[in-house]
XYZ file of C-alpha atoms in Angstrom:
421
model
C -82.702 186.342 47.894
C -83.238 183.555 49.950
C -81.892 180.269 49.316
C -84.587 178.014 48.442
C -82.886 174.801 49.604
C -83.897 174.366 53.150
C -86.488 171.742 53.406
C -88.090 171.291 56.859
C -85.840 169.827 59.547
C -86.705 167.412 61.898
C -87.042 169.625 64.591
C -89.512 172.019 62.261
C -91.757 169.275 61.702
C -91.825 167.946 65.335
C -92.770 171.638 66.548
C -95.676 171.577 63.973
C -97.076 168.750 64.628
C -96.754 169.243 68.684
C -98.349 172.820 68.173
C -101.526 171.167 66.001
C -101.913 168.215 68.308
C -101.692 171.065 71.389
C -98.786 169.233 73.466
C -96.039 172.043 72.360
C -93.755 173.326 75.228
C -94.189 176.972 76.055
C -91.245 177.301 78.566
C -90.854 177.216 82.196
C -93.326 180.278 82.652
C -95.793 179.065 80.107
C -95.525 182.456 78.413
C -92.956 181.600 75.423
C -93.643 180.762 71.743
C -94.242 177.160 71.146
C -91.140 174.987 71.572
C -90.565 171.267 70.810
C -91.804 169.435 73.806
C -88.623 168.335 75.086
C -90.193 168.628 78.822
C -92.127 165.739 78.621
C -90.565 162.320 77.361
C -93.703 160.611 76.174
C -94.990 163.690 74.264
C -91.360 164.075 72.732
C -91.159 160.523 71.631
C -94.642 160.238 70.266
C -94.151 163.488 68.034
C -90.784 161.892 66.770
C -92.505 158.786 65.982
C -95.413 160.538 64.114
C -93.126 162.655 61.986
C -90.789 159.599 60.750
C -94.251 157.673 59.998
C -95.574 160.601 58.319
C -92.467 161.088 55.894
C -92.761 157.245 55.317
C -96.569 157.621 54.460
C -95.763 160.397 52.066
C -93.031 158.448 50.299
C -95.409 155.164 50.008
C -97.866 157.333 48.455
C -95.564 157.720 45.236
C -97.529 157.905 42.001
C -98.159 154.624 39.952
C -96.266 152.963 38.138
C -93.369 155.461 37.923
C -92.835 156.188 41.559
C -91.278 159.402 42.955
C -88.735 161.035 40.452
C -87.167 162.866 43.266
C -86.081 159.654 44.689
C -83.586 158.897 41.696
C -79.942 159.895 42.122
C -76.660 159.922 40.102
C -73.687 158.981 41.959
C -70.471 159.823 40.403
C -67.403 157.646 41.640
C -63.657 157.850 40.745
C -61.646 154.820 41.279
C -58.122 154.854 42.828
C -55.445 155.789 40.833
C -52.696 155.623 43.227
C -51.986 153.203 45.699
C -49.073 153.022 48.236
C -48.214 150.400 50.843
C -45.840 150.448 53.253
C -45.199 149.769 57.164
C -45.360 152.197 60.111
C -42.249 153.450 61.570
C -44.070 155.459 64.368
C -47.481 156.988 64.886
C -49.406 159.231 67.507
C -53.037 160.133 67.742
C -52.698 162.250 64.771
C -49.559 161.113 62.638
C -48.089 158.364 60.748
C -44.364 158.386 59.848
C -42.626 155.914 57.354
C -39.437 157.490 56.234
C -39.387 155.627 52.748
C -42.235 157.869 51.621
C -39.659 160.695 51.015
C -38.156 158.612 48.279
C -41.165 158.999 45.909
C -43.039 161.999 47.758
C -40.535 164.615 47.843
C -42.552 167.873 48.457
C -44.497 168.780 51.248
C -48.320 168.435 50.885
C -47.741 165.783 48.072
C -50.326 163.284 50.060
C -52.895 166.080 51.530
C -56.355 164.790 50.843
C -55.170 161.311 50.525
C -56.483 158.587 52.715
C -54.508 156.384 54.870
C -55.464 152.882 56.461
C -53.928 150.922 59.165
C -54.879 147.475 57.897
C -53.438 145.898 60.859
C -55.797 147.628 63.302
C -58.467 148.569 60.920
C -58.452 152.173 61.418
C -58.385 155.165 58.757
C -57.823 158.561 58.372
C -57.888 161.447 55.620
C -54.109 163.152 55.426
C -54.517 166.666 56.396
C -50.790 167.374 55.991
C -47.743 165.862 54.576
C -43.982 166.614 55.674
C -41.246 165.177 53.474
C -38.428 165.515 55.489
C -39.619 162.906 57.733
C -42.192 161.054 55.823
C -44.924 162.050 58.219
C -48.842 162.386 57.509
C -50.851 164.282 59.619
C -54.562 163.540 60.172
C -57.315 164.981 62.186
C -58.168 161.668 64.421
C -58.092 158.073 63.490
C -61.516 156.995 62.474
C -63.270 153.161 63.156
C -64.222 151.445 60.208
C -68.053 152.792 61.102
C -66.396 156.380 60.093
C -66.525 158.008 63.875
C -63.772 158.909 65.818
C -62.123 156.378 68.367
C -60.182 154.166 65.737
C -57.104 152.486 67.077
C -53.790 154.467 66.933
C -51.172 152.839 64.403
C -48.261 151.049 65.988
C -44.696 150.476 64.807
C -44.565 147.616 62.450
C -48.110 148.008 61.171
C -49.021 147.656 57.735
C -50.764 150.747 55.965
C -52.239 151.588 52.477
C -52.771 155.273 51.043
C -54.985 155.831 48.339
C -55.926 159.215 46.513
C -59.514 158.154 46.527
C -61.591 156.990 49.515
C -62.341 153.293 49.483
C -63.295 150.695 52.044
C -60.461 149.247 54.306
C -57.949 150.347 51.651
C -59.200 147.855 49.061
C -59.449 149.595 45.710
C -62.063 147.216 44.711
C -64.465 148.565 47.122
C -65.939 151.982 47.723
C -68.608 153.449 50.135
C -71.855 154.576 48.424
C -73.587 157.648 49.724
C -75.432 157.680 52.918
C -78.900 157.865 51.355
C -78.241 154.844 48.823
C -81.544 152.595 48.916
C -80.525 150.389 45.901
C -79.531 150.604 42.353
C -81.850 151.383 39.623
C -79.888 151.038 36.352
C -76.447 150.526 34.470
C -73.465 151.805 35.912
C -71.691 153.880 32.756
C -68.428 155.531 32.297
C -68.459 159.455 32.229
C -68.694 160.611 28.533
C -64.898 161.486 28.200
C -64.214 157.736 28.753
C -63.630 154.839 25.864
C -65.405 152.336 27.968
C -69.078 151.786 28.114
C -70.613 150.258 31.219
C -70.244 148.262 34.176
C -72.416 144.995 34.254
C -74.391 144.011 37.602
C -73.498 140.683 38.922
C -74.228 138.825 42.163
C -72.027 139.350 45.024
C -71.371 135.623 45.266
C -70.330 135.641 41.888
C -67.664 138.297 42.390
C -66.461 136.277 45.414
C -65.992 133.404 43.467
C -64.142 135.232 40.756
C -61.846 136.326 43.170
C -61.111 133.259 44.901
C -60.229 131.937 41.334
C -57.781 134.774 40.420
C -57.563 138.253 41.118
C -55.995 141.024 39.197
C -56.335 144.699 37.926
C -58.089 145.648 34.657
C -61.015 147.623 33.334
C -64.163 146.504 35.899
C -66.492 144.355 34.144
C -68.850 143.638 36.834
C -70.224 145.246 40.090
C -72.416 144.312 43.082
C -73.681 146.553 45.734
C -73.952 145.400 49.340
C -74.873 146.267 52.978
C -71.745 147.294 54.755
C -71.533 147.971 58.885
C -74.204 149.941 60.430
C -76.936 150.300 57.714
C -74.184 151.505 55.190
C -73.455 150.366 51.647
C -70.532 149.668 49.354
C -69.866 148.604 45.754
C -67.621 146.000 44.883
C -66.235 145.847 41.414
C -64.358 143.009 39.842
C -61.706 143.182 38.369
C -60.053 145.724 40.520
C -59.968 148.901 38.779
C -56.384 149.485 37.077
C -57.192 153.075 36.205
C -58.733 156.225 37.743
C -61.785 156.252 35.684
C -65.055 157.713 36.829
C -68.231 155.863 37.028
C -71.927 157.178 37.198
C -74.137 154.976 39.328
C -77.957 155.527 39.252
C -79.715 154.773 42.316
C -82.718 155.434 44.363
C -82.437 156.932 47.997
C -83.315 155.027 51.058
C -84.827 156.727 53.728
C -83.540 156.488 57.162
C -85.297 157.546 60.150
C -84.576 161.009 61.166
C -83.282 161.549 64.494
C -83.141 164.058 67.247
C -82.494 164.060 70.956
C -83.172 166.757 73.853
C -84.630 167.106 77.068
C -83.629 169.312 80.296
C -80.118 169.726 81.386
C -79.321 168.354 84.780
C -75.888 170.106 84.730
C -73.728 172.547 82.703
C -70.354 174.298 82.338
C -69.080 176.551 80.081
C -67.886 173.527 77.826
C -70.589 170.679 78.558
C -74.040 170.077 79.056
C -75.407 166.740 81.001
C -78.728 165.148 80.840
C -78.734 162.306 82.933
C -82.022 160.579 81.717
C -80.346 159.590 78.440
C -77.383 158.231 80.349
C -76.563 154.625 78.742
C -79.331 154.797 75.925
C -76.569 155.879 73.342
C -72.795 154.975 72.772
C -69.735 157.078 73.209
C -69.290 159.669 70.250
C -73.032 159.127 68.867
C -73.553 162.717 68.798
C -70.401 164.020 67.851
C -70.807 166.808 64.849
C -74.382 167.337 65.682
C -75.450 170.762 66.642
C -77.029 171.430 70.363
C -79.384 174.144 70.630
C -80.456 176.068 74.154
C -84.354 176.657 73.465
C -85.453 177.896 76.948
C -84.456 179.083 80.351
C -80.697 180.166 81.064
C -78.751 180.299 77.758
C -81.777 180.633 75.349
C -80.679 180.989 72.012
C -77.245 179.837 72.510
C -75.880 176.750 70.469
C -72.459 174.696 69.920
C -71.367 171.682 67.745
C -70.836 168.483 69.961
C -67.075 167.661 69.966
C -67.453 164.744 72.180
C -70.578 162.746 73.703
C -69.970 160.206 76.822
C -72.711 157.607 76.591
C -72.586 156.328 80.252
C -73.308 160.175 81.691
C -75.262 161.668 79.020
C -72.791 164.334 78.570
C -72.276 166.476 75.612
C -68.974 168.489 75.287
C -68.472 171.709 73.199
C -65.658 173.921 72.585
C -67.574 176.824 73.496
C -71.173 178.133 73.368
C -71.788 180.472 70.603
C -74.699 183.099 70.310
C -77.245 183.415 67.296
C -74.809 185.239 65.138
C -72.255 182.386 65.342
C -69.549 184.567 66.148
C -69.783 186.165 69.669
C -69.741 184.127 73.018
C -73.145 182.936 73.859
C -74.697 182.510 77.487
C -73.818 179.172 79.196
C -76.967 177.066 80.033
C -77.724 176.074 83.472
C -79.570 173.057 84.977
C -83.201 172.693 83.649
C -82.247 174.697 80.321
C -84.284 173.105 77.658
C -82.281 171.860 74.495
C -82.277 169.571 71.458
C -79.322 168.061 69.521
C -79.858 167.696 65.900
C -77.712 166.744 62.749
C -77.096 169.439 60.378
C -78.319 167.324 57.353
C -81.564 166.192 59.531
C -83.968 167.283 56.853
C -86.899 165.335 55.250
C -85.403 163.439 51.921
C -87.862 164.716 49.654
C -86.434 168.595 49.272
C -88.179 171.986 49.876
C -90.536 171.582 47.047
C -92.491 169.016 48.911
C -92.548 170.787 52.347
C -96.383 171.326 52.196
C -97.276 167.703 51.319
C -94.629 166.141 54.119
C -95.707 168.406 56.730
C -99.428 167.375 55.445
C -98.490 163.829 55.730
C -97.075 164.332 59.361
C -100.302 166.107 60.598
C -102.410 163.489 58.963
C -100.225 160.835 61.105
C -100.766 162.984 64.050
C -104.491 162.707 63.515
C -104.347 159.137 63.174
C -102.268 158.440 66.401
C -103.380 161.056 68.648
C -107.037 160.556 69.811
C -109.593 163.517 69.555
C -107.123 165.733 67.473
C -109.133 168.524 65.944
C -108.798 169.069 62.065
C -109.067 167.370 58.541
C -105.507 166.839 58.052
C -105.888 163.406 56.650
C -108.447 164.324 54.053
C -106.220 167.488 53.203
C -103.246 165.442 52.704
C -105.268 162.550 50.485
C -107.318 164.979 48.391
C -105.215 168.017 48.326
C -101.180 168.137 49.064
C -100.660 164.459 47.569
C -102.108 165.501 44.309
C -100.088 168.640 44.185
C -96.962 166.700 45.300
C -97.174 164.374 42.398
C -98.095 167.157 39.990
C -94.696 168.786 41.277
C -92.655 165.676 40.817
C -94.041 165.392 37.167
C -92.950 168.776 36.262
C -89.441 168.055 37.842
C -88.595 165.399 35.056
C -87.195 166.196 31.775
C -89.953 166.935 28.962
C -89.840 166.543 25.186
C -90.035 169.487 23.005
C -92.089 168.558 19.676
C -93.055 170.804 16.839
C -96.892 171.342 16.436
C -99.019 170.475 13.324
C -100.128 173.277 11.102
C -98.427 176.541 10.016
C -97.607 178.242 13.264
C -94.212 176.774 13.662
C -94.235 176.619 17.341
C -93.146 174.369 19.995
C -94.981 172.675 22.781
C -94.122 170.856 25.747
C -95.424 167.563 25.978
C -96.941 166.279 29.327
C -95.466 162.899 28.967
C -92.416 162.617 30.923
C -89.269 160.804 30.104
C -89.098 157.137 31.261
C -85.741 156.389 33.230
C -84.296 152.607 33.436
């Protein structure tokens, strides 16, 4: 049975828009099935812009006054329960050593999964292995505060903090919020197994003033969400949590533009693909972790995960090219091979139930922005697909069960939806 969770990716939507607009790429021979127009920078950029505008148009067409229910999320956050401070004895690009750890954490793997923060150089990592004989914490790589590889390797005498839960810069009063966080939409409550009730919202300035007067650990009374580094969000609690409680944070998702890059390779190897036309357009490591797909010419069908990206030359580095089965070795691409690179999570935010409406909105935007494009997509979106999406959204909300009048003893489902704060 197919898994009904795969909503259209950015690439899917671009392909459908470019095909409907008559600007799809059909390979070097012109005989291939329709492909994303990576061979033409203007058409490629136009389609990316149209799709993002289409998703925005769909979101803006939310039913009044309730808005889209699919945009509401609950995020469970567990506070730091264990906080360890110390000084680095020595470190490498994948280790941090402090012999004093062995006194308390005397079994191998005791700190596996914990987070370590070098507060001197502002880098951090998750601990993948702990060796008690030497007090050695092993990590995959040191990250910058933006969460990407390239963080500064700790040095001897640096101060560090280890926590059992990820927080911001090792401060147990600050926690990262989900990447799709847009804004809070209700009270922050403790989970049902807690004896505490809820955390009140407060202005960020009030929290800063409170901490300037006195700073102590207790059960948080106030919280404030605020922007933090490159369009990320964090939540700050006051006082700092003293216990590893779990709270539930209701929020509305925020739409961040979908991203995708591609083109024709200028040179390749068994572990690299270079596209000189994007040199100096993106910083180093920008595409790390993204998936690169070869879609035409030599290597067609091969793919790989990007392990490193060099912005000055437009060079993607991979461990190896894989075949479509993901197991056997793929064919190495060549110069002029067509490719695109996309995040594995680059899907429209509404979910697969709204695929038709989102696609319809993208095609409507294409008709608005591309002169003489044939079809009646704008009318189809406005009068057909949008109404169906709003009905689907209404059905996704919990409904009340009430007994009917009369002697039938039956129950009916009310059409009025539960109202959320």
